[in-house]
Every structure is written in C-alpha cells, then in structure tokens.
C-alpha cells in the first residue's frame, strides 16, 4: 500500500497561479506528499483587476516553501492567456523532472461589476484568465500525459459561482460555469487514456482575492470597512457559520481528486463550500 503521506512520490504536477493563494498552498502540499512541481504565475497586476496580484518575489517564496517541504520546483513567470509561454514552461519543467502526471488549472481573478457597468475590457480580461487560461493550461500539458500512457489527473479550480448565479459578477460567473462544461467534455475525451478530469468549487477562501483593502469596501457601506465587515458579509452565505475557508481546505480536495484514492472519479463538480450551495 502506498504511504498516503508520500502518495505523489515520483510524480510531477503543473500548477498555474502558483505564486500565492490557493496555488501556493497546492504546490507546497503536493511537494510535501513527494511531488516535483512546475509552477507558473503572471507575477504582475492586470489593468482591470481591482486588487494586487502576486509578484516575482511571491513566486520565489513559493519555491522556498516547496523546497522547505522537501520538494523541488521549476517556477517561471507566464500569463495563462499565452499558450506558447505555458507550453515553454511545461517543456522546461518536463526536461528537468522527466514527466508530467497532474495539471492543476488554478489561476484566476475576480473583478466584479454588474453587466450594465461592465466594460468589454473587464469582460475580456476575466474570460481570458479564468476560462481561456484554463483551456491553455490543459493544452500545454495534456499531450505529454497522453504520450506517457500512464494515466493522470486534471483538476480545474471553478467556484460556487460555477454552479449557481451571483449578483454583480457576470464575467466571473460565466467563466466559472464555462470551465465546468469544458471539464465535462474533456473528461469524456481523456477517459480512454485513463486521465481523469474534475472541477473543485470553493466558496470564499482566505486569499488576497478577498483579503485586500478593496474587497471590504465593495461589500460594506462603511467608509472604513475592513476584514471584520467583509466577514459579516460573507459569513451568512455558509450554513456552517464560517466567513471563509483556508487554502489548505481546498488543497485537501485537490490532492484527493488527483490521487489513486479517486482513481475512478472523473467528470465531477466537487464543492468545498461549508454548505453554501444549499442556500
């Protein structure tokens, strides 16, 4: 029986959005379980994203944490909207580590605005990162996994917004629903290759996507709103009485979906949401 704590020994995982938030946590957790990591992140802000994105220093910190967990990481700067760049990063990582077993298409942004105020530029940016970026991440690595002929797993980070409607974020809602359709088609396409494809659907998670100076002011009328006000807004959305989950809660689900323990699990939409989808 495989040691569950080292269940990714001799495996290689490609993660997008690896410089911070959920992506960093996934990278460290896979490394602690024995995997080598290929990680990519844009490492710069985007013009229509209202909160700061991770930096090159953040990506370097992910590498440090991966190494501290006993792993190794090929880390590179790259935009998930740039397929050629993702292919280059994956090729470099595979040249270093020799194989590819798992793709975690995690990179995403959140830029809310109701449709009547949403600009074309905001729409294009969100769809480009959250939907086309997922398509590109899969395309960058799937051929290698098919050619290895040893199976594998792909997990796409969606959201509770991929399974229900949310007011004021049409582009985000559309993209997160879109990756579910893509996942279901891809799961059928790759089933003969024993490559499983699933989506994970977090509720709010304590990452810079919501833990920033701007988000509390979006959800509270108080001029000096902070994290307490953000928590007051978010807590009622989860029946289990928690404002937001921790990145590790999502990593638990991702590592399970990619493991042999879930070897016959494909085409599923797995909520990690403290009951939010029940409301």
PDB file of C-alpha atoms in Angstrom:
ATOM      1  CA  UNK A   1       0.000   0.000   0.000  1.00  0.00           C
ATOM      2  CA  UNK A   2       1.286   3.481  -0.897  1.00  0.00           C
ATOM      3  CA  UNK A   3       2.233   5.693   2.042  1.00  0.00           C
ATOM      4  CA  UNK A   4      -0.567   8.248   1.977  1.00  0.00           C
ATOM      5  CA  UNK A   5       1.790  10.952   3.195  1.00  0.00           C
ATOM      6  CA  UNK A   6       4.071  10.362   0.179  1.00  0.00           C
ATOM      7  CA  UNK A   7       1.423   9.398  -2.348  1.00  0.00           C
ATOM      8  CA  UNK A   8       2.883  11.707  -5.016  1.00  0.00           C
ATOM      9  CA  UNK A   9       6.424  10.308  -4.868  1.00  0.00           C
ATOM     10  CA  UNK A  10       7.941  10.354  -8.391  1.00  0.00           C
ATOM     11  CA  UNK A  11       5.019  12.400  -9.717  1.00  0.00           C
ATOM     12  CA  UNK A  12       5.203  15.815 -11.378  1.00  0.00           C
ATOM     13  CA  UNK A  13       2.463  18.424 -11.033  1.00  0.00           C
ATOM     14  CA  UNK A  14       1.904  21.530 -13.175  1.00  0.00           C
ATOM     15  CA  UNK A  15       0.130  24.357 -11.285  1.00  0.00           C
ATOM     16  CA  UNK A  16      -0.970  27.735 -12.634  1.00  0.00           C
ATOM     17  CA  UNK A  17      -1.285  30.711 -10.312  1.00  0.00           C
ATOM     18  CA  UNK A  18       1.413  29.217  -8.112  1.00  0.00           C
ATOM     19  CA  UNK A  19       2.854  32.407  -6.611  1.00  0.00           C
ATOM     20  CA  UNK A  20       0.245  32.831  -3.877  1.00  0.00           C
ATOM     21  CA  UNK A  21      -3.166  31.946  -2.503  1.00  0.00           C
ATOM     22  CA  UNK A  22      -4.559  28.531  -3.319  1.00  0.00           C
ATOM     23  CA  UNK A  23      -1.905  27.853  -5.944  1.00  0.00           C
ATOM     24  CA  UNK A  24       0.949  28.250  -3.466  1.00  0.00           C
ATOM     25  CA  UNK A  25      -0.782  26.019  -0.937  1.00  0.00           C
ATOM     26  CA  UNK A  26      -1.341  23.343  -3.588  1.00  0.00           C
ATOM     27  CA  UNK A  27       2.322  23.492  -4.603  1.00  0.00           C
ATOM     28  CA  UNK A  28       3.568  23.098  -1.038  1.00  0.00           C
ATOM     29  CA  UNK A  29       1.123  20.323  -0.226  1.00  0.00           C
ATOM     30  CA  UNK A  30       1.979  18.337  -3.365  1.00  0.00           C
ATOM     31  CA  UNK A  31       5.682  18.778  -2.578  1.00  0.00           C
ATOM     32  CA  UNK A  32       5.177  17.549   0.983  1.00  0.00           C
ATOM     33  CA  UNK A  33       3.492  14.469  -0.499  1.00  0.00           C
ATOM     34  CA  UNK A  34       6.526  13.737  -2.677  1.00  0.00           C
ATOM     35  CA  UNK A  35       5.787  15.522  -5.947  1.00  0.00           C
ATOM     36  CA  UNK A  36       8.002  17.718  -8.084  1.00  0.00           C
ATOM     37  CA  UNK A  37       6.236  20.958  -9.083  1.00  0.00           C
ATOM     38  CA  UNK A  38       6.142  23.018 -12.258  1.00  0.00           C
ATOM     39  CA  UNK A  39       4.614  26.377 -11.383  1.00  0.00           C
ATOM     40  CA  UNK A  40       3.722  29.463 -13.360  1.00  0.00           C
ATOM     41  CA  UNK A  41       2.267  32.833 -12.403  1.00  0.00           C
ATOM     42  CA  UNK A  42       1.841  36.160 -14.187  1.00  0.00           C
ATOM     43  CA  UNK A  43       3.597  37.943 -11.276  1.00  0.00           C
ATOM     44  CA  UNK A  44       2.215  41.372 -12.141  1.00  0.00           C
ATOM     45  CA  UNK A  45      -1.009  43.314 -11.873  1.00  0.00           C
ATOM     46  CA  UNK A  46      -3.734  43.403 -14.505  1.00  0.00           C
ATOM     47  CA  UNK A  47      -5.362  46.673 -15.604  1.00  0.00           C
ATOM     48  CA  UNK A  48      -8.936  45.700 -14.742  1.00  0.00           C
ATOM     49  CA  UNK A  49      -8.289  43.607 -11.623  1.00  0.00           C
ATOM     50  CA  UNK A  50      -9.000  45.749  -8.553  1.00  0.00           C
ATOM     51  CA  UNK A  51      -6.660  44.021  -6.085  1.00  0.00           C
ATOM     52  CA  UNK A  52      -2.886  43.398  -6.191  1.00  0.00           C
ATOM     53  CA  UNK A  53      -1.759  40.152  -7.757  1.00  0.00           C
ATOM     54  CA  UNK A  54       1.269  38.121  -6.750  1.00  0.00           C
ATOM     55  CA  UNK A  55       4.794  39.255  -7.579  1.00  0.00           C
ATOM     56  CA  UNK A  56       8.017  37.595  -8.663  1.00  0.00           C
ATOM     57  CA  UNK A  57       9.088  37.757  -5.017  1.00  0.00           C
ATOM     58  CA  UNK A  58       5.939  35.843  -4.092  1.00  0.00           C
ATOM     59  CA  UNK A  59       6.779  33.159  -6.654  1.00  0.00           C
ATOM     60  CA  UNK A  60      10.294  32.901  -5.228  1.00  0.00           C
ATOM     61  CA  UNK A  61       8.732  32.435  -1.776  1.00  0.00           C
ATOM     62  CA  UNK A  62       6.627  29.572  -3.134  1.00  0.00           C
ATOM     63  CA  UNK A  63       9.827  27.927  -4.383  1.00  0.00           C
ATOM     64  CA  UNK A  64      11.385  28.366  -0.940  1.00  0.00           C
ATOM     65  CA  UNK A  65       8.362  26.816   0.762  1.00  0.00           C
ATOM     66  CA  UNK A  66       8.282  23.912  -1.695  1.00  0.00           C
ATOM     67  CA  UNK A  67      11.944  23.215  -1.045  1.00  0.00           C
ATOM     68  CA  UNK A  68      11.406  23.506   2.709  1.00  0.00           C
ATOM     69  CA  UNK A  69       8.707  20.846   2.344  1.00  0.00           C
ATOM     70  CA  UNK A  70      11.265  18.534   0.749  1.00  0.00           C
ATOM     71  CA  UNK A  71      10.337  19.118  -2.873  1.00  0.00           C
ATOM     72  CA  UNK A  72      11.735  20.793  -5.956  1.00  0.00           C
ATOM     73  CA  UNK A  73      10.058  23.336  -8.205  1.00  0.00           C
ATOM     74  CA  UNK A  74      10.574  24.726 -11.668  1.00  0.00           C
ATOM     75  CA  UNK A  75       8.989  28.177 -11.370  1.00  0.00           C
ATOM     76  CA  UNK A  76       8.510  30.671 -14.178  1.00  0.00           C
ATOM     77  CA  UNK A  77       6.707  33.871 -14.946  1.00  0.00           C
ATOM     78  CA  UNK A  78       3.951  33.496 -17.510  1.00  0.00           C
ATOM     79  CA  UNK A  79       0.452  34.629 -18.453  1.00  0.00           C
ATOM     80  CA  UNK A  80      -2.086  31.817 -18.752  1.00  0.00           C
ATOM     81  CA  UNK A  81      -3.586  33.658 -21.720  1.00  0.00           C
ATOM     82  CA  UNK A  82      -0.323  32.990 -23.594  1.00  0.00           C
ATOM     83  CA  UNK A  83      -0.418  29.366 -24.759  1.00  0.00           C
ATOM     84  CA  UNK A  84       3.067  29.465 -26.262  1.00  0.00           C
ATOM     85  CA  UNK A  85       4.526  30.607 -22.946  1.00  0.00           C
ATOM     86  CA  UNK A  86       2.725  27.884 -20.972  1.00  0.00           C
ATOM     87  CA  UNK A  87       3.979  25.253 -23.388  1.00  0.00           C
ATOM     88  CA  UNK A  88       7.501  26.592 -22.944  1.00  0.00           C
ATOM     89  CA  UNK A  89       7.252  26.429 -19.134  1.00  0.00           C
ATOM     90  CA  UNK A  90       5.878  22.887 -19.213  1.00  0.00           C
ATOM     91  CA  UNK A  91       8.593  21.783 -21.638  1.00  0.00           C
ATOM     92  CA  UNK A  92      11.286  23.246 -19.386  1.00  0.00           C
ATOM     93  CA  UNK A  93       9.777  21.554 -16.337  1.00  0.00           C
ATOM     94  CA  UNK A  94       9.455  18.193 -18.061  1.00  0.00           C
ATOM     95  CA  UNK A  95      13.053  18.463 -19.296  1.00  0.00           C
ATOM     96  CA  UNK A  96      14.096  18.959 -15.665  1.00  0.00           C
ATOM     97  CA  UNK A  97      11.845  16.415 -13.964  1.00  0.00           C
ATOM     98  CA  UNK A  98      11.241  13.897 -16.738  1.00  0.00           C
ATOM     99  CA  UNK A  99       7.466  13.554 -16.781  1.00  0.00           C
ATOM    100  CA  UNK A 100       4.053  15.121 -16.092  1.00  0.00           C
ATOM    101  CA  UNK A 101       1.262  13.464 -14.130  1.00  0.00           C
ATOM    102  CA  UNK A 102      -1.099  16.161 -12.871  1.00  0.00           C
ATOM    103  CA  UNK A 103      -2.377  19.521 -14.116  1.00  0.00           C
ATOM    104  CA  UNK A 104      -3.992  21.916 -11.641  1.00  0.00           C
ATOM    105  CA  UNK A 105      -5.509  24.803 -13.620  1.00  0.00           C
ATOM    106  CA  UNK A 106      -5.852  27.143 -10.675  1.00  0.00           C
ATOM    107  CA  UNK A 107      -5.051  30.678 -11.886  1.00  0.00           C
ATOM    108  CA  UNK A 108      -7.994  33.057 -11.645  1.00  0.00           C
ATOM    109  CA  UNK A 109      -9.059  36.626 -10.953  1.00  0.00           C
ATOM    110  CA  UNK A 110     -12.209  38.249  -9.576  1.00  0.00           C
ATOM    111  CA  UNK A 111     -13.297  41.658 -10.878  1.00  0.00           C
ATOM    112  CA  UNK A 112     -16.979  42.205 -10.046  1.00  0.00           C
ATOM    113  CA  UNK A 113     -19.166  44.655 -11.925  1.00  0.00           C
ATOM    114  CA  UNK A 114     -22.835  44.388 -12.950  1.00  0.00           C
ATOM    115  CA  UNK A 115     -23.422  43.902 -16.665  1.00  0.00           C
ATOM    116  CA  UNK A 116     -24.724  47.419 -17.214  1.00  0.00           C
ATOM    117  CA  UNK A 117     -21.401  48.813 -15.986  1.00  0.00           C
ATOM    118  CA  UNK A 118     -19.059  46.046 -17.131  1.00  0.00           C
ATOM    119  CA  UNK A 119     -16.640  47.145 -19.835  1.00  0.00           C
ATOM    120  CA  UNK A 120     -15.525  44.981 -22.736  1.00  0.00           C
ATOM    121  CA  UNK A 121     -12.004  45.167 -21.375  1.00  0.00           C
ATOM    122  CA  UNK A 122     -13.119  43.805 -17.981  1.00  0.00           C
ATOM    123  CA  UNK A 123     -15.059  41.006 -19.670  1.00  0.00           C
ATOM    124  CA  UNK A 124     -12.139  40.041 -21.902  1.00  0.00           C
ATOM    125  CA  UNK A 125      -9.654  40.045 -19.037  1.00  0.00           C
ATOM    126  CA  UNK A 126     -11.771  37.843 -16.768  1.00  0.00           C
ATOM    127  CA  UNK A 127     -12.787  35.412 -19.512  1.00  0.00           C
ATOM    128  CA  UNK A 128      -9.218  35.357 -20.788  1.00  0.00           C
ATOM    129  CA  UNK A 129      -7.687  34.405 -17.451  1.00  0.00           C
ATOM    130  CA  UNK A 130     -10.450  32.293 -15.909  1.00  0.00           C
ATOM    131  CA  UNK A 131     -11.673  30.364 -18.957  1.00  0.00           C
ATOM    132  CA  UNK A 132      -9.209  30.614 -21.835  1.00  0.00           C
ATOM    133  CA  UNK A 133      -6.373  30.355 -19.306  1.00  0.00           C
ATOM    134  CA  UNK A 134      -7.747  27.009 -18.139  1.00  0.00           C
ATOM    135  CA  UNK A 135      -8.012  25.795 -21.738  1.00  0.00           C
ATOM    136  CA  UNK A 136      -4.405  26.846 -22.317  1.00  0.00           C
ATOM    137  CA  UNK A 137      -3.099  25.207 -19.138  1.00  0.00           C
ATOM    138  CA  UNK A 138      -4.657  21.905 -20.176  1.00  0.00           C
ATOM    139  CA  UNK A 139      -3.392  22.153 -23.729  1.00  0.00           C
ATOM    140  CA  UNK A 140       0.114  22.960 -22.503  1.00  0.00           C
ATOM    141  CA  UNK A 141       0.439  19.611 -20.731  1.00  0.00           C
ATOM    142  CA  UNK A 142      -2.141  17.091 -21.876  1.00  0.00           C
ATOM    143  CA  UNK A 143      -0.193  15.788 -24.882  1.00  0.00           C
ATOM    144  CA  UNK A 144       2.714  14.799 -22.648  1.00  0.00           C
ATOM    145  CA  UNK A 145       0.354  12.975 -20.292  1.00  0.00           C
ATOM    146  CA  UNK A 146      -1.281  11.131 -23.192  1.00  0.00           C
ATOM    147  CA  UNK A 147       2.076  10.105 -24.651  1.00  0.00           C
ATOM    148  CA  UNK A 148       3.294   8.772 -21.292  1.00  0.00           C
ATOM    149  CA  UNK A 149       0.347   6.373 -21.398  1.00  0.00           C
ATOM    150  CA  UNK A 150       0.267   6.095 -17.612  1.00  0.00           C
ATOM    151  CA  UNK A 151      -2.961   7.921 -16.843  1.00  0.00           C
ATOM    152  CA  UNK A 152      -3.087  11.101 -14.791  1.00  0.00           C
ATOM    153  CA  UNK A 153      -5.383  13.738 -13.364  1.00  0.00           C
ATOM    154  CA  UNK A 154      -6.508  17.261 -14.189  1.00  0.00           C
ATOM    155  CA  UNK A 155      -8.255  19.484 -11.657  1.00  0.00           C
ATOM    156  CA  UNK A 156      -9.733  22.841 -12.619  1.00  0.00           C
ATOM    157  CA  UNK A 157     -10.494  25.448  -9.988  1.00  0.00           C
ATOM    158  CA  UNK A 158     -14.038  26.684 -10.521  1.00  0.00           C
ATOM    159  CA  UNK A 159     -16.135  28.225  -7.719  1.00  0.00           C
ATOM    160  CA  UNK A 160     -19.545  28.052  -6.149  1.00  0.00           C
ATOM    161  CA  UNK A 161     -20.136  30.686  -8.843  1.00  0.00           C
ATOM    162  CA  UNK A 162     -19.641  27.864 -11.346  1.00  0.00           C
ATOM    163  CA  UNK A 163     -22.780  26.128 -10.070  1.00  0.00           C
ATOM    164  CA  UNK A 164     -25.140  28.998  -9.198  1.00  0.00           C
ATOM    165  CA  UNK A 165     -25.699  32.622 -10.083  1.00  0.00           C
ATOM    166  CA  UNK A 166     -24.166  35.505  -8.154  1.00  0.00           C
ATOM    167  CA  UNK A 167     -25.213  39.117  -8.477  1.00  0.00           C
ATOM    168  CA  UNK A 168     -22.725  41.591  -9.902  1.00  0.00           C
ATOM    169  CA  UNK A 169     -20.057  39.310 -11.370  1.00  0.00           C
ATOM    170  CA  UNK A 170     -21.323  38.175 -14.797  1.00  0.00           C
ATOM    171  CA  UNK A 171     -17.899  37.641 -16.335  1.00  0.00           C
ATOM    172  CA  UNK A 172     -16.687  35.622 -13.356  1.00  0.00           C
ATOM    173  CA  UNK A 173     -19.944  33.644 -13.265  1.00  0.00           C
ATOM    174  CA  UNK A 174     -19.732  32.915 -16.983  1.00  0.00           C
ATOM    175  CA  UNK A 175     -16.111  31.811 -16.824  1.00  0.00           C
ATOM    176  CA  UNK A 176     -16.595  29.587 -13.787  1.00  0.00           C
ATOM    177  CA  UNK A 177     -19.641  27.954 -15.400  1.00  0.00           C
ATOM    178  CA  UNK A 178     -17.663  27.666 -18.621  1.00  0.00           C
ATOM    179  CA  UNK A 179     -14.874  25.601 -17.107  1.00  0.00           C
ATOM    180  CA  UNK A 180     -17.475  23.075 -15.915  1.00  0.00           C
ATOM    181  CA  UNK A 181     -18.636  22.495 -19.471  1.00  0.00           C
ATOM    182  CA  UNK A 182     -15.043  22.237 -20.621  1.00  0.00           C
ATOM    183  CA  UNK A 183     -14.266  19.759 -17.838  1.00  0.00           C
ATOM    184  CA  UNK A 184     -17.186  17.510 -18.734  1.00  0.00           C
ATOM    185  CA  UNK A 185     -16.207  17.373 -22.386  1.00  0.00           C
ATOM    186  CA  UNK A 186     -12.544  16.837 -21.566  1.00  0.00           C
ATOM    187  CA  UNK A 187     -13.355  14.061 -19.078  1.00  0.00           C
ATOM    188  CA  UNK A 188     -15.014  12.108 -21.874  1.00  0.00           C
ATOM    189  CA  UNK A 189     -12.200  12.862 -24.291  1.00  0.00           C
ATOM    190  CA  UNK A 190      -9.430  11.684 -21.946  1.00  0.00           C
ATOM    191  CA  UNK A 191     -11.200   8.746 -20.278  1.00  0.00           C
ATOM    192  CA  UNK A 192      -9.711   6.247 -22.780  1.00  0.00           C
ATOM    193  CA  UNK A 193      -6.282   7.496 -21.695  1.00  0.00           C
ATOM    194  CA  UNK A 194      -7.116   6.947 -18.007  1.00  0.00           C
ATOM    195  CA  UNK A 195      -6.732  10.679 -17.398  1.00  0.00           C
ATOM    196  CA  UNK A 196      -9.376  11.935 -15.012  1.00  0.00           C
ATOM    197  CA  UNK A 197     -10.754  15.481 -15.153  1.00  0.00           C
ATOM    198  CA  UNK A 198     -12.722  17.213 -12.380  1.00  0.00           C
ATOM    199  CA  UNK A 199     -13.585  20.662 -11.068  1.00  0.00           C
ATOM    200  CA  UNK A 200     -13.370  21.883  -7.488  1.00  0.00           C
ATOM    201  CA  UNK A 201     -15.804  24.570  -6.325  1.00  0.00           C
ATOM    202  CA  UNK A 202     -14.660  26.604  -3.324  1.00  0.00           C
ATOM    203  CA  UNK A 203     -16.776  29.135  -1.525  1.00  0.00           C
ATOM    204  CA  UNK A 204     -14.883  32.226  -0.304  1.00  0.00           C
ATOM    205  CA  UNK A 205     -11.280  31.419   0.608  1.00  0.00           C
ATOM    206  CA  UNK A 206      -8.906  33.496   2.718  1.00  0.00           C
ATOM    207  CA  UNK A 207      -6.543  34.605  -0.044  1.00  0.00           C
ATOM    208  CA  UNK A 208      -5.654  38.043  -1.458  1.00  0.00           C
ATOM    209  CA  UNK A 209      -8.698  37.760  -3.726  1.00  0.00           C
ATOM    210  CA  UNK A 210     -10.828  38.837  -0.744  1.00  0.00           C
ATOM    211  CA  UNK A 211      -8.255  39.700   1.934  1.00  0.00           C
ATOM    212  CA  UNK A 212      -7.293  43.033   0.434  1.00  0.00           C
ATOM    213  CA  UNK A 213      -8.055  46.671   1.149  1.00  0.00           C
ATOM    214  CA  UNK A 214     -10.677  46.996  -1.580  1.00  0.00           C
ATOM    215  CA  UNK A 215     -12.981  44.000  -1.093  1.00  0.00           C
ATOM    216  CA  UNK A 216     -14.465  45.099   2.260  1.00  0.00           C
ATOM    217  CA  UNK A 217     -15.434  48.430   0.703  1.00  0.00           C
ATOM    218  CA  UNK A 218     -17.217  46.616  -2.123  1.00  0.00           C
ATOM    219  CA  UNK A 219     -19.466  44.719   0.287  1.00  0.00           C
ATOM    220  CA  UNK A 220     -19.942  47.219   3.135  1.00  0.00           C
ATOM    221  CA  UNK A 221     -21.285  50.791   3.178  1.00  0.00           C
ATOM    222  CA  UNK A 222     -18.911  51.729   5.984  1.00  0.00           C
ATOM    223  CA  UNK A 223     -16.196  54.057   4.653  1.00  0.00           C
ATOM    224  CA  UNK A 224     -13.503  52.456   6.791  1.00  0.00           C
ATOM    225  CA  UNK A 225     -14.676  48.888   6.242  1.00  0.00           C
ATOM    226  CA  UNK A 226     -12.107  46.179   6.938  1.00  0.00           C
ATOM    227  CA  UNK A 227     -11.914  42.414   7.241  1.00  0.00           C
ATOM    228  CA  UNK A 228     -14.480  42.320  10.066  1.00  0.00           C
ATOM    229  CA  UNK A 229     -17.073  43.887   7.775  1.00  0.00           C
ATOM    230  CA  UNK A 230     -16.088  41.527   4.952  1.00  0.00           C
ATOM    231  CA  UNK A 231     -16.584  38.605   7.323  1.00  0.00           C
ATOM    232  CA  UNK A 232     -20.016  39.930   8.346  1.00  0.00           C
ATOM    233  CA  UNK A 233     -21.000  39.974   4.671  1.00  0.00           C
ATOM    234  CA  UNK A 234     -19.624  36.548   3.811  1.00  0.00           C
ATOM    235  CA  UNK A 235     -20.473  34.513   6.919  1.00  0.00           C
ATOM    236  CA  UNK A 236     -24.251  34.226   6.251  1.00  0.00           C
ATOM    237  CA  UNK A 237     -23.513  32.648   2.872  1.00  0.00           C
ATOM    238  CA  UNK A 238     -22.169  29.477   4.536  1.00  0.00           C
ATOM    239  CA  UNK A 239     -24.598  27.453   6.683  1.00  0.00           C
ATOM    240  CA  UNK A 240     -21.652  26.094   8.661  1.00  0.00           C
ATOM    241  CA  UNK A 241     -21.067  29.570  10.120  1.00  0.00           C
ATOM    242  CA  UNK A 242     -17.673  30.417   8.673  1.00  0.00           C
ATOM    243  CA  UNK A 243     -16.801  33.533   6.705  1.00  0.00           C
ATOM    244  CA  UNK A 244     -14.154  31.940   4.511  1.00  0.00           C
ATOM    245  CA  UNK A 245     -12.218  28.724   4.207  1.00  0.00           C
ATOM    246  CA  UNK A 246      -8.448  28.373   4.265  1.00  0.00           C
ATOM    247  CA  UNK A 247      -6.410  27.482   1.150  1.00  0.00           C
ATOM    248  CA  UNK A 248      -5.469  24.176   2.738  1.00  0.00           C
ATOM    249  CA  UNK A 249      -9.127  23.165   2.817  1.00  0.00           C
ATOM    250  CA  UNK A 250      -9.142  23.336  -0.978  1.00  0.00           C
ATOM    251  CA  UNK A 251      -5.784  21.568  -1.233  1.00  0.00           C
ATOM    252  CA  UNK A 252      -7.240  18.635   0.690  1.00  0.00           C
ATOM    253  CA  UNK A 253      -9.848  18.206  -2.048  1.00  0.00           C
ATOM    254  CA  UNK A 254      -7.420  18.770  -4.921  1.00  0.00           C
ATOM    255  CA  UNK A 255      -4.873  16.255  -3.633  1.00  0.00           C
ATOM    256  CA  UNK A 256      -7.601  13.677  -3.124  1.00  0.00           C
ATOM    257  CA  UNK A 257      -9.026  14.186  -6.615  1.00  0.00           C
ATOM    258  CA  UNK A 258      -5.571  13.711  -8.137  1.00  0.00           C
ATOM    259  CA  UNK A 259      -4.714  10.623  -6.083  1.00  0.00           C
ATOM    260  CA  UNK A 260      -5.159   6.904  -6.596  1.00  0.00           C
ATOM    261  CA  UNK A 261      -7.832   7.068  -3.914  1.00  0.00           C
ATOM    262  CA  UNK A 262     -10.015   8.807  -6.517  1.00  0.00           C
ATOM    263  CA  UNK A 263      -8.882   6.670  -9.453  1.00  0.00           C
ATOM    264  CA  UNK A 264     -12.428   6.169 -10.769  1.00  0.00           C
ATOM    265  CA  UNK A 265     -13.636   9.711 -10.045  1.00  0.00           C
ATOM    266  CA  UNK A 266     -13.963  11.775 -13.206  1.00  0.00           C
ATOM    267  CA  UNK A 267     -16.363  14.380 -14.519  1.00  0.00           C
ATOM    268  CA  UNK A 268     -17.457  15.549 -11.062  1.00  0.00           C
ATOM    269  CA  UNK A 269     -18.071  19.029  -9.693  1.00  0.00           C
ATOM    270  CA  UNK A 270     -16.804  18.860  -6.105  1.00  0.00           C
ATOM    271  CA  UNK A 271     -17.968  21.695  -3.823  1.00  0.00           C
ATOM    272  CA  UNK A 272     -15.805  22.677  -0.860  1.00  0.00           C
ATOM    273  CA  UNK A 273     -18.211  25.279   0.405  1.00  0.00           C
ATOM    274  CA  UNK A 274     -19.357  24.771   4.021  1.00  0.00           C
ATOM    275  CA  UNK A 275     -22.850  24.242   2.617  1.00  0.00           C
ATOM    276  CA  UNK A 276     -23.050  27.458   0.587  1.00  0.00           C
ATOM    277  CA  UNK A 277     -24.675  25.755  -2.397  1.00  0.00           C
ATOM    278  CA  UNK A 278     -27.534  24.571  -0.165  1.00  0.00           C
ATOM    279  CA  UNK A 279     -28.763  28.150   0.268  1.00  0.00           C
TER     280      UNK A 279
END
